[in-house]
Amino acid sequence: MRRFELTAPDTVDAALAAPGTFLAGGTTLVDLMKLDVLTPEHVLDINALPLHGISTSDGLRIGALERMSDVAAHAGVYPMITRALLASASQQLRNMASIGGNLMQRTRCSYFRDVAMPCNRRDPGSGCPAIEGSNRMHAVLGTSDSCVATHASDLAVALVALDAQVRLVRTGGERTVALADFYRTPGDSPEVEHDLRPGELISEVLVPRLDWAARSTYVKVRDRQSYEFALCSAAVALDVVDSRIVDARVAVGGVATVPWRLPTVEAALRGAPVTQEAFEDAAAGAAEGARPLSHNGFKVPLLRRTVVRALLELTQEERA
């Protein structure tokens, strides 16, 4: 790790006015600094900023500096959010990692994290060795000829399914952006991963009230049961009346360059009966547009099966 200057501003205005890289839990930043992937000269410890709190009075509001473990333990949080958080990292990391930091974490692509290798995200124009190399963990949706790295956050998948927004503050103002629009697919500029502009900071996450999302879940398929990133995951919420689906929310992770909403699957589920056959029919279009690579073609059928598994687990009582 290279030398850097650490300061700890105690107001949002002071943090926004100071040059440097923001540090909250540090569970991503410190790792990447150790690897020389990120080499900031100035680091701003923002843990003293007033960006805490969880409110469920009008929808769900989560301060950006709330710890993952605290949000997972809050009674008013939708089940898919809780389960996505508990499926993330380890208990020790969840006790440190912030909600804002989780949404801003960088890809776990091994080529991105190895400074001896080319990587278009780290060094634009240098190439993407994953396309022809070791790509079992990489994306099949939202990819480009410049980058095939998956998005790492479990939480973001659940939040995208719930139409969450992020509030972004800057000196003299703020704006609110839908999380689904906040993230950028790589296209020809994979180094641009999100819509956070220079001088901005995530202040809170906003989730609209959705009473029927109390019936929701998050299923994560991975090589081992704990402390592992997803091969595929699915966040699902259903509004069911008289054993028929009125509305649905479905998003997936581990298979795309950003948290990936599945509106085609949602549309196919609306009006369908609560049966495995209906779930399989709806999930048939889940991998539409997929571009599998040499080692990750298994993710295409896995994606369909994961969506069906989440739907089956969620509706077990209706099918009993």
PDB file of C-alpha atoms in Angstrom:
ATOM      1  CA  MET A   1       0.000   0.000   0.000  1.00  0.00           C
ATOM      2  CA  ARG A   2       1.287   3.448  -0.899  1.00  0.00           C
ATOM      3  CA  ARG A   3       1.467   6.379   1.482  1.00  0.00           C
ATOM      4  CA  PHE A   4      -1.625   8.575   1.770  1.00  0.00           C
ATOM      5  CA  GLU A   5      -2.988  11.416   3.880  1.00  0.00           C
ATOM      6  CA  LEU A   6      -6.031  10.629   6.068  1.00  0.00           C
ATOM      7  CA  THR A   7      -8.463  13.285   7.269  1.00  0.00           C
ATOM      8  CA  ALA A   8     -11.859  12.996   8.972  1.00  0.00           C
ATOM      9  CA  PRO A   9     -14.299  15.794   8.091  1.00  0.00           C
ATOM     10  CA  ASP A  10     -17.225  16.106  10.497  1.00  0.00           C
ATOM     11  CA  THR A  11     -19.740  17.821   8.204  1.00  0.00           C
ATOM     12  CA  VAL A  12     -21.076  16.927   4.776  1.00  0.00           C
ATOM     13  CA  ASP A  13     -20.028  20.311   3.379  1.00  0.00           C
ATOM     14  CA  ALA A  14     -16.472  19.821   4.641  1.00  0.00           C
ATOM     15  CA  ALA A  15     -16.311  16.341   3.106  1.00  0.00           C
ATOM     16  CA  LEU A  16     -17.597  17.569  -0.245  1.00  0.00           C
ATOM     17  CA  ALA A  17     -15.179  20.486  -0.289  1.00  0.00           C
ATOM     18  CA  ALA A  18     -12.097  18.379   0.430  1.00  0.00           C
ATOM     19  CA  PRO A  19     -10.217  16.553  -2.330  1.00  0.00           C
ATOM     20  CA  GLY A  20      -9.857  12.836  -1.800  1.00  0.00           C
ATOM     21  CA  THR A  21     -11.442   9.396  -1.787  1.00  0.00           C
ATOM     22  CA  PHE A  22     -14.255   8.649   0.664  1.00  0.00           C
ATOM     23  CA  LEU A  23     -13.745   5.903   3.263  1.00  0.00           C
ATOM     24  CA  ALA A  24     -16.659   4.413   5.216  1.00  0.00           C
ATOM     25  CA  GLY A  25     -16.322   0.761   6.251  1.00  0.00           C
ATOM     26  CA  GLY A  26     -13.283   0.371   4.016  1.00  0.00           C
ATOM     27  CA  THR A  27     -14.088  -3.235   3.128  1.00  0.00           C
ATOM     28  CA  THR A  28     -13.569  -2.557  -0.594  1.00  0.00           C
ATOM     29  CA  LEU A  29     -11.335   0.502  -0.659  1.00  0.00           C
ATOM     30  CA  VAL A  30      -8.659  -0.834   1.673  1.00  0.00           C
ATOM     31  CA  ASP A  31      -8.481  -4.129  -0.235  1.00  0.00           C
ATOM     32  CA  LEU A  32      -7.924  -2.305  -3.524  1.00  0.00           C
ATOM     33  CA  MET A  33      -5.373   0.054  -1.968  1.00  0.00           C
ATOM     34  CA  LYS A  34      -3.390  -2.948  -0.738  1.00  0.00           C
ATOM     35  CA  LEU A  35      -3.355  -4.287  -4.293  1.00  0.00           C
ATOM     36  CA  ASP A  36      -2.399  -0.883  -5.792  1.00  0.00           C
ATOM     37  CA  VAL A  37      -5.563  -0.983  -7.873  1.00  0.00           C
ATOM     38  CA  LEU A  38      -6.514   2.291  -6.190  1.00  0.00           C
ATOM     39  CA  THR A  39      -3.787   4.661  -5.042  1.00  0.00           C
ATOM     40  CA  PRO A  40      -5.429   7.779  -3.575  1.00  0.00           C
ATOM     41  CA  GLU A  41      -3.166  10.451  -2.127  1.00  0.00           C
ATOM     42  CA  HIS A  42      -5.930  11.721   0.159  1.00  0.00           C
ATOM     43  CA  VAL A  43      -8.489   9.563   1.989  1.00  0.00           C
ATOM     44  CA  LEU A  44     -11.483  11.102   3.755  1.00  0.00           C
ATOM     45  CA  ASP A  45     -12.912   9.128   6.680  1.00  0.00           C
ATOM     46  CA  ILE A  46     -16.612  10.077   6.516  1.00  0.00           C
ATOM     47  CA  ASN A  47     -17.904   7.994   9.424  1.00  0.00           C
ATOM     48  CA  ALA A  48     -18.607  11.099  11.536  1.00  0.00           C
ATOM     49  CA  LEU A  49     -21.032  12.517   8.954  1.00  0.00           C
ATOM     50  CA  PRO A  50     -24.764  12.587   9.828  1.00  0.00           C
ATOM     51  CA  LEU A  51     -25.733  10.013   7.201  1.00  0.00           C
ATOM     52  CA  HIS A  52     -27.255   7.430   9.520  1.00  0.00           C
ATOM     53  CA  GLY A  53     -30.784   6.286  10.313  1.00  0.00           C
ATOM     54  CA  ILE A  54     -33.452   3.847   9.112  1.00  0.00           C
ATOM     55  CA  SER A  55     -37.037   5.052   8.665  1.00  0.00           C
ATOM     56  CA  THR A  56     -40.121   3.110   7.561  1.00  0.00           C
ATOM     57  CA  SER A  57     -42.730   5.840   8.088  1.00  0.00           C
ATOM     58  CA  ASP A  58     -43.148   6.583   4.372  1.00  0.00           C
ATOM     59  CA  GLY A  59     -41.482   3.863   2.374  1.00  0.00           C
ATOM     60  CA  LEU A  60     -38.004   2.848   3.471  1.00  0.00           C
ATOM     61  CA  ARG A  61     -35.142   5.291   3.989  1.00  0.00           C
ATOM     62  CA  ILE A  62     -31.658   4.053   4.823  1.00  0.00           C
ATOM     63  CA  GLY A  63     -28.761   6.357   5.620  1.00  0.00           C
ATOM     64  CA  ALA A  64     -25.706   5.693   3.492  1.00  0.00           C
ATOM     65  CA  LEU A  65     -23.506   5.105   6.553  1.00  0.00           C
ATOM     66  CA  GLU A  66     -25.770   2.498   8.144  1.00  0.00           C
ATOM     67  CA  ARG A  67     -23.938  -0.809   8.537  1.00  0.00           C
ATOM     68  CA  MET A  68     -25.162  -3.787   6.587  1.00  0.00           C
ATOM     69  CA  SER A  69     -25.716  -5.880   9.717  1.00  0.00           C
ATOM     70  CA  ASP A  70     -27.861  -3.178  11.338  1.00  0.00           C
ATOM     71  CA  VAL A  71     -30.072  -2.841   8.283  1.00  0.00           C
ATOM     72  CA  ALA A  72     -30.455  -6.631   8.007  1.00  0.00           C
ATOM     73  CA  ALA A  73     -31.612  -6.754  11.640  1.00  0.00           C
ATOM     74  CA  HIS A  74     -34.195  -3.970  11.281  1.00  0.00           C
ATOM     75  CA  ALA A  75     -37.767  -5.241  11.513  1.00  0.00           C
ATOM     76  CA  GLY A  76     -39.151  -2.853   8.885  1.00  0.00           C
ATOM     77  CA  VAL A  77     -36.859  -3.925   6.056  1.00  0.00           C
ATOM     78  CA  TYR A  78     -38.338  -5.962   3.181  1.00  0.00           C
ATOM     79  CA  PRO A  79     -37.391  -9.663   3.345  1.00  0.00           C
ATOM     80  CA  MET A  80     -35.516  -9.627   0.025  1.00  0.00           C
ATOM     81  CA  ILE A  81     -33.255  -6.833   1.334  1.00  0.00           C
ATOM     82  CA  THR A  82     -32.589  -8.647   4.601  1.00  0.00           C
ATOM     83  CA  ARG A  83     -31.792 -11.903   2.839  1.00  0.00           C
ATOM     84  CA  ALA A  84     -29.559 -10.207   0.269  1.00  0.00           C
ATOM     85  CA  LEU A  85     -27.591  -8.559   3.072  1.00  0.00           C
ATOM     86  CA  LEU A  86     -27.258 -11.770   5.077  1.00  0.00           C
ATOM     87  CA  ALA A  87     -26.052 -13.594   1.964  1.00  0.00           C
ATOM     88  CA  SER A  88     -23.276 -11.017   1.530  1.00  0.00           C
ATOM     89  CA  ALA A  89     -19.699 -11.368   2.742  1.00  0.00           C
ATOM     90  CA  SER A  90     -19.137 -12.490   6.356  1.00  0.00           C
ATOM     91  CA  GLN A  91     -20.658 -11.320   9.627  1.00  0.00           C
ATOM     92  CA  GLN A  92     -17.484  -9.415  10.452  1.00  0.00           C
ATOM     93  CA  LEU A  93     -17.550  -7.555   7.139  1.00  0.00           C
ATOM     94  CA  ARG A  94     -21.283  -6.853   7.434  1.00  0.00           C
ATOM     95  CA  ASN A  95     -20.591  -5.257  10.814  1.00  0.00           C
ATOM     96  CA  MET A  96     -18.189  -2.824   9.131  1.00  0.00           C
ATOM     97  CA  ALA A  97     -19.488  -2.316   5.596  1.00  0.00           C
ATOM     98  CA  SER A  98     -21.799   0.628   4.928  1.00  0.00           C
ATOM     99  CA  ILE A  99     -24.866   0.619   2.702  1.00  0.00           C
ATOM    100  CA  GLY A 100     -23.472   3.351   0.473  1.00  0.00           C
ATOM    101  CA  GLY A 101     -20.147   1.575   0.219  1.00  0.00           C
ATOM    102  CA  ASN A 102     -21.861  -1.689  -0.689  1.00  0.00           C
ATOM    103  CA  LEU A 103     -23.593   0.004  -3.615  1.00  0.00           C
ATOM    104  CA  MET A 104     -20.311   1.555  -4.743  1.00  0.00           C
ATOM    105  CA  GLN A 105     -18.133  -1.557  -4.452  1.00  0.00           C
ATOM    106  CA  ARG A 106     -16.024  -2.458  -7.451  1.00  0.00           C
ATOM    107  CA  THR A 107     -16.097  -5.661  -9.443  1.00  0.00           C
ATOM    108  CA  ARG A 108     -14.317  -8.733  -8.128  1.00  0.00           C
ATOM    109  CA  CYS A 109     -12.976  -9.602 -11.599  1.00  0.00           C
ATOM    110  CA  SER A 110      -9.532 -11.100 -11.020  1.00  0.00           C
ATOM    111  CA  TYR A 111      -8.070  -9.206 -13.973  1.00  0.00           C
ATOM    112  CA  PHE A 112      -9.300  -5.878 -12.586  1.00  0.00           C
ATOM    113  CA  ARG A 113      -7.682  -6.687  -9.240  1.00  0.00           C
ATOM    114  CA  ASP A 114      -4.322  -7.703 -10.760  1.00  0.00           C
ATOM    115  CA  VAL A 115      -2.353  -4.610 -11.782  1.00  0.00           C
ATOM    116  CA  ALA A 116       0.033  -6.783 -13.799  1.00  0.00           C
ATOM    117  CA  MET A 117      -2.834  -7.556 -16.210  1.00  0.00           C
ATOM    118  CA  PRO A 118      -4.573  -5.263 -18.692  1.00  0.00           C
ATOM    119  CA  CYS A 119      -8.096  -4.143 -17.787  1.00  0.00           C
ATOM    120  CA  ASN A 120     -10.284  -1.610 -19.550  1.00  0.00           C
ATOM    121  CA  ARG A 121     -11.977  -0.592 -16.294  1.00  0.00           C
ATOM    122  CA  ARG A 122      -8.676   0.150 -14.618  1.00  0.00           C
ATOM    123  CA  ASP A 123      -6.743   1.294 -17.686  1.00  0.00           C
ATOM    124  CA  PRO A 124      -9.096   2.258 -20.555  1.00  0.00           C
ATOM    125  CA  GLY A 125      -8.007   0.894 -23.914  1.00  0.00           C
ATOM    126  CA  SER A 126      -5.680  -1.754 -22.487  1.00  0.00           C
ATOM    127  CA  GLY A 127      -8.033  -4.656 -23.281  1.00  0.00           C
ATOM    128  CA  CYS A 128     -10.207  -7.218 -21.512  1.00  0.00           C
ATOM    129  CA  PRO A 129      -8.336 -10.517 -21.053  1.00  0.00           C
ATOM    130  CA  ALA A 130     -11.401 -12.119 -19.434  1.00  0.00           C
ATOM    131  CA  ILE A 131     -13.163 -12.358 -22.794  1.00  0.00           C
ATOM    132  CA  GLU A 132     -10.728 -15.019 -23.980  1.00  0.00           C
ATOM    133  CA  GLY A 133      -9.364 -16.017 -20.590  1.00  0.00           C
ATOM    134  CA  SER A 134     -10.691 -17.276 -17.275  1.00  0.00           C
ATOM    135  CA  ASN A 135     -14.314 -16.148 -17.382  1.00  0.00           C
ATOM    136  CA  ARG A 136     -16.370 -18.687 -15.430  1.00  0.00           C
ATOM    137  CA  MET A 137     -17.509 -16.027 -12.928  1.00  0.00           C
ATOM    138  CA  HIS A 138     -18.142 -13.340 -15.513  1.00  0.00           C
ATOM    139  CA  ALA A 139     -21.292 -11.826 -16.978  1.00  0.00           C
ATOM    140  CA  VAL A 140     -23.516 -13.042 -19.804  1.00  0.00           C
ATOM    141  CA  LEU A 141     -25.871 -10.023 -19.788  1.00  0.00           C
ATOM    142  CA  GLY A 142     -25.079  -6.363 -20.326  1.00  0.00           C
ATOM    143  CA  THR A 143     -21.594  -7.122 -21.605  1.00  0.00           C
ATOM    144  CA  SER A 144     -19.620  -5.487 -24.392  1.00  0.00           C
ATOM    145  CA  ASP A 145     -16.427  -6.134 -26.324  1.00  0.00           C
ATOM    146  CA  SER A 146     -14.707  -3.932 -23.729  1.00  0.00           C
ATOM    147  CA  CYS A 147     -15.772  -5.594 -20.477  1.00  0.00           C
ATOM    148  CA  VAL A 148     -17.592  -8.668 -19.151  1.00  0.00           C
ATOM    149  CA  ALA A 149     -17.131  -8.143 -15.392  1.00  0.00           C
ATOM    150  CA  THR A 150     -20.077  -8.832 -13.098  1.00  0.00           C
ATOM    151  CA  HIS A 151     -21.480  -6.397 -10.572  1.00  0.00           C
ATOM    152  CA  ALA A 152     -20.613  -7.576  -7.069  1.00  0.00           C
ATOM    153  CA  SER A 153     -23.449  -6.283  -4.862  1.00  0.00           C
ATOM    154  CA  ASP A 154     -26.224  -8.581  -3.626  1.00  0.00           C
ATOM    155  CA  LEU A 155     -28.041  -5.669  -2.006  1.00  0.00           C
ATOM    156  CA  ALA A 156     -28.210  -3.705  -5.255  1.00  0.00           C
ATOM    157  CA  VAL A 157     -30.104  -6.553  -6.944  1.00  0.00           C
ATOM    158  CA  ALA A 158     -32.849  -6.430  -4.311  1.00  0.00           C
ATOM    159  CA  LEU A 159     -32.990  -2.641  -4.396  1.00  0.00           C
ATOM    160  CA  VAL A 160     -33.289  -2.523  -8.187  1.00  0.00           C
ATOM    161  CA  ALA A 161     -36.181  -4.988  -7.990  1.00  0.00           C
ATOM    162  CA  LEU A 162     -37.906  -2.601  -5.564  1.00  0.00           C
ATOM    163  CA  ASP A 163     -37.413   0.546  -7.708  1.00  0.00           C
ATOM    164  CA  ALA A 164     -35.065   2.054  -5.129  1.00  0.00           C
ATOM    165  CA  GLN A 165     -33.439   5.429  -5.570  1.00  0.00           C
ATOM    166  CA  VAL A 166     -30.242   6.974  -4.241  1.00  0.00           C
ATOM    167  CA  ARG A 167     -30.045  10.542  -2.998  1.00  0.00           C
ATOM    168  CA  LEU A 168     -26.833  12.237  -4.063  1.00  0.00           C
ATOM    169  CA  VAL A 169     -25.616  15.387  -2.322  1.00  0.00           C
ATOM    170  CA  ARG A 170     -23.159  17.970  -3.585  1.00  0.00           C
ATOM    171  CA  THR A 171     -22.110  21.424  -2.491  1.00  0.00           C
ATOM    172  CA  GLY A 172     -25.175  23.609  -2.835  1.00  0.00           C
ATOM    173  CA  GLY A 173     -27.628  20.952  -3.935  1.00  0.00           C
ATOM    174  CA  GLU A 174     -28.763  17.361  -4.301  1.00  0.00           C
ATOM    175  CA  ARG A 175     -30.468  15.043  -6.782  1.00  0.00           C
ATOM    176  CA  THR A 176     -32.244  11.716  -6.663  1.00  0.00           C
ATOM    177  CA  VAL A 177     -31.535   8.959  -9.187  1.00  0.00           C
ATOM    178  CA  ALA A 178     -33.210   5.592  -9.720  1.00  0.00           C
ATOM    179  CA  LEU A 179     -30.665   2.933  -8.785  1.00  0.00           C
ATOM    180  CA  ALA A 180     -31.394   1.082 -12.033  1.00  0.00           C
ATOM    181  CA  ASP A 181     -30.280   4.219 -13.924  1.00  0.00           C
ATOM    182  CA  PHE A 182     -27.373   4.926 -11.570  1.00  0.00           C
ATOM    183  CA  TYR A 183     -25.345   1.951 -12.766  1.00  0.00           C
ATOM    184  CA  ARG A 184     -23.861   1.924 -16.281  1.00  0.00           C
ATOM    185  CA  THR A 185     -23.322  -1.076 -18.525  1.00  0.00           C
ATOM    186  CA  PRO A 186     -19.758  -1.022 -19.901  1.00  0.00           C
ATOM    187  CA  GLY A 187     -20.370  -0.278 -23.572  1.00  0.00           C
ATOM    188  CA  ASP A 188     -17.257   1.401 -24.973  1.00  0.00           C
ATOM    189  CA  SER A 189     -16.408   3.101 -21.660  1.00  0.00           C
ATOM    190  CA  PRO A 190     -16.277   0.445 -18.919  1.00  0.00           C
ATOM    191  CA  GLU A 191     -14.308   2.796 -16.682  1.00  0.00           C
ATOM    192  CA  VAL A 192     -17.581   4.739 -16.188  1.00  0.00           C
ATOM    193  CA  GLU A 193     -19.381   2.410 -13.779  1.00  0.00           C
ATOM    194  CA  HIS A 194     -22.050   4.720 -12.349  1.00  0.00           C
ATOM    195  CA  ASP A 195     -23.611   8.176 -12.435  1.00  0.00           C
ATOM    196  CA  LEU A 196     -21.914   9.560  -9.328  1.00  0.00           C
ATOM    197  CA  ARG A 197     -20.338  12.821 -10.446  1.00  0.00           C
ATOM    198  CA  PRO A 198     -17.204  14.443  -9.054  1.00  0.00           C
ATOM    199  CA  GLY A 199     -18.005  16.232  -5.814  1.00  0.00           C
ATOM    200  CA  GLU A 200     -21.049  14.068  -5.027  1.00  0.00           C
ATOM    201  CA  LEU A 201     -21.734  11.655  -2.186  1.00  0.00           C
ATOM    202  CA  ILE A 202     -24.522   9.108  -1.633  1.00  0.00           C
ATOM    203  CA  SER A 203     -26.504  10.319   1.377  1.00  0.00           C
ATOM    204  CA  GLU A 204     -29.334   7.795   1.574  1.00  0.00           C
ATOM    205  CA  VAL A 205     -31.239   5.025  -0.160  1.00  0.00           C
ATOM    206  CA  LEU A 206     -34.969   5.473  -0.768  1.00  0.00           C
ATOM    207  CA  VAL A 207     -37.296   2.520  -1.341  1.00  0.00           C
ATOM    208  CA  PRO A 208     -40.918   3.319  -2.271  1.00  0.00           C
ATOM    209  CA  ARG A 209     -43.615   1.783  -0.110  1.00  0.00           C
ATOM    210  CA  LEU A 210     -44.722  -1.540  -1.558  1.00  0.00           C
ATOM    211  CA  ASP A 211     -46.831  -3.440   0.947  1.00  0.00           C
ATOM    212  CA  TRP A 212     -46.915  -6.670  -1.013  1.00  0.00           C
ATOM    213  CA  ALA A 213     -43.108  -6.794  -1.058  1.00  0.00           C
ATOM    214  CA  ALA A 214     -43.512  -8.290   2.399  1.00  0.00           C
ATOM    215  CA  ARG A 215     -43.851 -11.435   0.275  1.00  0.00           C
ATOM    216  CA  SER A 216     -40.343 -11.423  -1.166  1.00  0.00           C
ATOM    217  CA  THR A 217     -37.115 -13.362  -1.086  1.00  0.00           C
ATOM    218  CA  TYR A 218     -33.540 -13.450  -2.327  1.00  0.00           C
ATOM    219  CA  VAL A 219     -31.897 -16.642  -3.530  1.00  0.00           C
ATOM    220  CA  LYS A 220     -28.151 -16.797  -4.090  1.00  0.00           C
ATOM    221  CA  VAL A 221     -26.432 -19.665  -5.883  1.00  0.00           C
ATOM    222  CA  ARG A 222     -22.683 -19.873  -5.261  1.00  0.00           C
ATOM    223  CA  ASP A 223     -19.819 -22.315  -5.143  1.00  0.00           C
ATOM    224  CA  ARG A 224     -19.886 -22.444  -1.346  1.00  0.00           C
ATOM    225  CA  GLN A 225     -22.543 -21.464   1.149  1.00  0.00           C
ATOM    226  CA  SER A 226     -20.789 -18.517   2.797  1.00  0.00           C
ATOM    227  CA  TYR A 227     -18.363 -15.703   2.010  1.00  0.00           C
ATOM    228  CA  GLU A 228     -18.646 -16.171  -1.745  1.00  0.00           C
ATOM    229  CA  PHE A 229     -19.906 -14.083  -4.640  1.00  0.00           C
ATOM    230  CA  ALA A 230     -22.903 -15.187  -6.648  1.00  0.00           C
ATOM    231  CA  LEU A 231     -22.811 -17.383  -9.704  1.00  0.00           C
ATOM    232  CA  CYS A 232     -26.425 -16.318 -10.006  1.00  0.00           C
ATOM    233  CA  SER A 233     -28.946 -14.718  -7.684  1.00  0.00           C
ATOM    234  CA  ALA A 234     -32.600 -13.693  -7.874  1.00  0.00           C
ATOM    235  CA  ALA A 235     -34.624 -11.128  -5.935  1.00  0.00           C
ATOM    236  CA  VAL A 236     -38.340 -11.818  -6.262  1.00  0.00           C
ATOM    237  CA  ALA A 237     -41.505 -10.200  -4.866  1.00  0.00           C
ATOM    238  CA  LEU A 238     -45.042 -11.314  -5.687  1.00  0.00           C
ATOM    239  CA  ASP A 239     -48.535  -9.946  -5.151  1.00  0.00           C
ATOM    240  CA  VAL A 240     -50.756 -13.038  -5.047  1.00  0.00           C
ATOM    241  CA  VAL A 241     -54.558 -13.008  -4.792  1.00  0.00           C
ATOM    242  CA  ASP A 242     -56.572 -16.239  -4.847  1.00  0.00           C
ATOM    243  CA  SER A 243     -53.555 -18.250  -6.050  1.00  0.00           C
ATOM    244  CA  ARG A 244     -53.020 -15.982  -9.048  1.00  0.00           C
ATOM    245  CA  ILE A 245     -50.219 -13.457  -9.515  1.00  0.00           C
ATOM    246  CA  VAL A 246     -51.383  -9.849  -9.700  1.00  0.00           C
ATOM    247  CA  ASP A 247     -47.948  -8.237  -9.872  1.00  0.00           C
ATOM    248  CA  ALA A 248     -44.294  -9.239  -9.694  1.00  0.00           C
ATOM    249  CA  ARG A 249     -40.790  -7.847  -9.293  1.00  0.00           C
ATOM    250  CA  VAL A 250     -37.794  -9.850 -10.460  1.00  0.00           C
ATOM    251  CA  ALA A 251     -34.118  -8.867 -10.661  1.00  0.00           C
ATOM    252  CA  VAL A 252     -31.005 -11.011 -10.908  1.00  0.00           C
ATOM    253  CA  GLY A 253     -27.323 -10.758 -10.028  1.00  0.00           C
ATOM    254  CA  GLY A 254     -24.094 -12.649 -10.646  1.00  0.00           C
ATOM    255  CA  VAL A 255     -24.874 -12.858 -14.363  1.00  0.00           C
ATOM    256  CA  ALA A 256     -24.743  -9.238 -15.518  1.00  0.00           C
ATOM    257  CA  THR A 257     -22.493  -6.191 -15.526  1.00  0.00           C
ATOM    258  CA  VAL A 258     -25.115  -4.308 -13.475  1.00  0.00           C
ATOM    259  CA  PRO A 259     -28.012  -5.433 -11.260  1.00  0.00           C
ATOM    260  CA  TRP A 260     -30.374  -6.795 -13.904  1.00  0.00           C
ATOM    261  CA  ARG A 261     -34.151  -6.285 -13.820  1.00  0.00           C
ATOM    262  CA  LEU A 262     -36.281  -8.782 -15.768  1.00  0.00           C
ATOM    263  CA  PRO A 263     -39.398  -6.925 -16.997  1.00  0.00           C
ATOM    264  CA  THR A 264     -40.189  -9.654 -19.529  1.00  0.00           C
ATOM    265  CA  VAL A 265     -40.383 -12.240 -16.745  1.00  0.00           C
ATOM    266  CA  GLU A 266     -42.451  -9.882 -14.609  1.00  0.00           C
ATOM    267  CA  ALA A 267     -44.928  -9.358 -17.458  1.00  0.00           C
ATOM    268  CA  ALA A 268     -45.211 -13.103 -18.055  1.00  0.00           C
ATOM    269  CA  LEU A 269     -45.957 -13.703 -14.362  1.00  0.00           C
ATOM    270  CA  ARG A 270     -48.803 -11.175 -14.152  1.00  0.00           C
ATOM    271  CA  GLY A 271     -52.082 -13.030 -14.342  1.00  0.00           C
ATOM    272  CA  ALA A 272     -50.406 -16.435 -14.158  1.00  0.00           C
ATOM    273  CA  PRO A 273     -51.389 -19.118 -11.645  1.00  0.00           C
ATOM    274  CA  VAL A 274     -49.082 -20.025  -8.796  1.00  0.00           C
ATOM    275  CA  THR A 275     -47.691 -23.184 -10.362  1.00  0.00           C
ATOM    276  CA  GLN A 276     -44.254 -24.475 -11.236  1.00  0.00           C
ATOM    277  CA  GLU A 277     -45.256 -24.732 -14.896  1.00  0.00           C
ATOM    278  CA  ALA A 278     -46.214 -21.057 -14.986  1.00  0.00           C
ATOM    279  CA  PHE A 279     -42.948 -20.110 -13.288  1.00  0.00           C
ATOM    280  CA  GLU A 280     -40.912 -22.107 -15.795  1.00  0.00           C
ATOM    281  CA  ASP A 281     -42.784 -20.545 -18.705  1.00  0.00           C
ATOM    282  CA  ALA A 282     -42.143 -17.047 -17.350  1.00  0.00           C
ATOM    283  CA  ALA A 283     -38.467 -17.745 -16.627  1.00  0.00           C
ATOM    284  CA  ALA A 284     -37.896 -19.051 -20.145  1.00  0.00           C
ATOM    285  CA  GLY A 285     -37.160 -15.480 -21.259  1.00  0.00           C
ATOM    286  CA  ALA A 286     -34.908 -14.583 -18.345  1.00  0.00           C
ATOM    287  CA  ALA A 287     -31.667 -14.892 -20.310  1.00  0.00           C
ATOM    288  CA  GLU A 288     -32.860 -13.015 -23.384  1.00  0.00           C
ATOM    289  CA  GLY A 289     -29.891 -11.282 -25.027  1.00  0.00           C
ATOM    290  CA  ALA A 290     -27.278 -13.318 -23.157  1.00  0.00           C
ATOM    291  CA  ARG A 291     -23.774 -13.576 -24.623  1.00  0.00           C
ATOM    292  CA  PRO A 292     -22.085 -16.543 -22.922  1.00  0.00           C
ATOM    293  CA  LEU A 293     -18.316 -16.896 -22.995  1.00  0.00           C
ATOM    294  CA  SER A 294     -16.113 -19.970 -23.235  1.00  0.00           C
ATOM    295  CA  HIS A 295     -16.438 -20.962 -19.561  1.00  0.00           C
ATOM    296  CA  ASN A 296     -19.704 -19.447 -18.346  1.00  0.00           C
ATOM    297  CA  GLY A 297     -22.363 -20.793 -20.705  1.00  0.00           C
ATOM    298  CA  PHE A 298     -23.816 -22.710 -17.749  1.00  0.00           C
ATOM    299  CA  LYS A 299     -25.091 -19.389 -16.383  1.00  0.00           C
ATOM    300  CA  VAL A 300     -27.813 -19.220 -19.045  1.00  0.00           C
ATOM    301  CA  PRO A 301     -29.803 -22.267 -17.816  1.00  0.00           C
ATOM    302  CA  LEU A 302     -28.717 -21.517 -14.234  1.00  0.00           C
ATOM    303  CA  LEU A 303     -30.324 -18.087 -14.484  1.00  0.00           C
ATOM    304  CA  ARG A 304     -33.663 -19.592 -15.496  1.00  0.00           C
ATOM    305  CA  ARG A 305     -33.509 -22.232 -12.780  1.00  0.00           C
ATOM    306  CA  THR A 306     -32.584 -19.696 -10.100  1.00  0.00           C
ATOM    307  CA  VAL A 307     -35.585 -17.523 -10.931  1.00  0.00           C
ATOM    308  CA  VAL A 308     -37.872 -20.571 -10.794  1.00  0.00           C
ATOM    309  CA  ARG A 309     -36.324 -21.692  -7.498  1.00  0.00           C
ATOM    310  CA  ALA A 310     -36.915 -18.259  -5.940  1.00  0.00           C
ATOM    311  CA  LEU A 311     -40.530 -18.243  -7.120  1.00  0.00           C
ATOM    312  CA  LEU A 312     -41.127 -21.751  -5.793  1.00  0.00           C
ATOM    313  CA  GLU A 313     -39.613 -20.970  -2.401  1.00  0.00           C
ATOM    314  CA  LEU A 314     -41.669 -17.800  -2.137  1.00  0.00           C
ATOM    315  CA  THR A 315     -44.979 -19.488  -2.944  1.00  0.00           C
ATOM    316  CA  GLN A 316     -44.511 -22.768  -1.110  1.00  0.00           C
ATOM    317  CA  GLU A 317     -47.588 -22.189   1.056  1.00  0.00           C
ATOM    318  CA  GLU A 318     -49.849 -21.494  -1.944  1.00  0.00           C
ATOM    319  CA  ARG A 319     -48.706 -24.673  -3.641  1.00  0.00           C
ATOM    320  CA  ALA A 320     -49.069 -26.860  -0.502  1.00  0.00           C
TER     321      ALA A 320
END
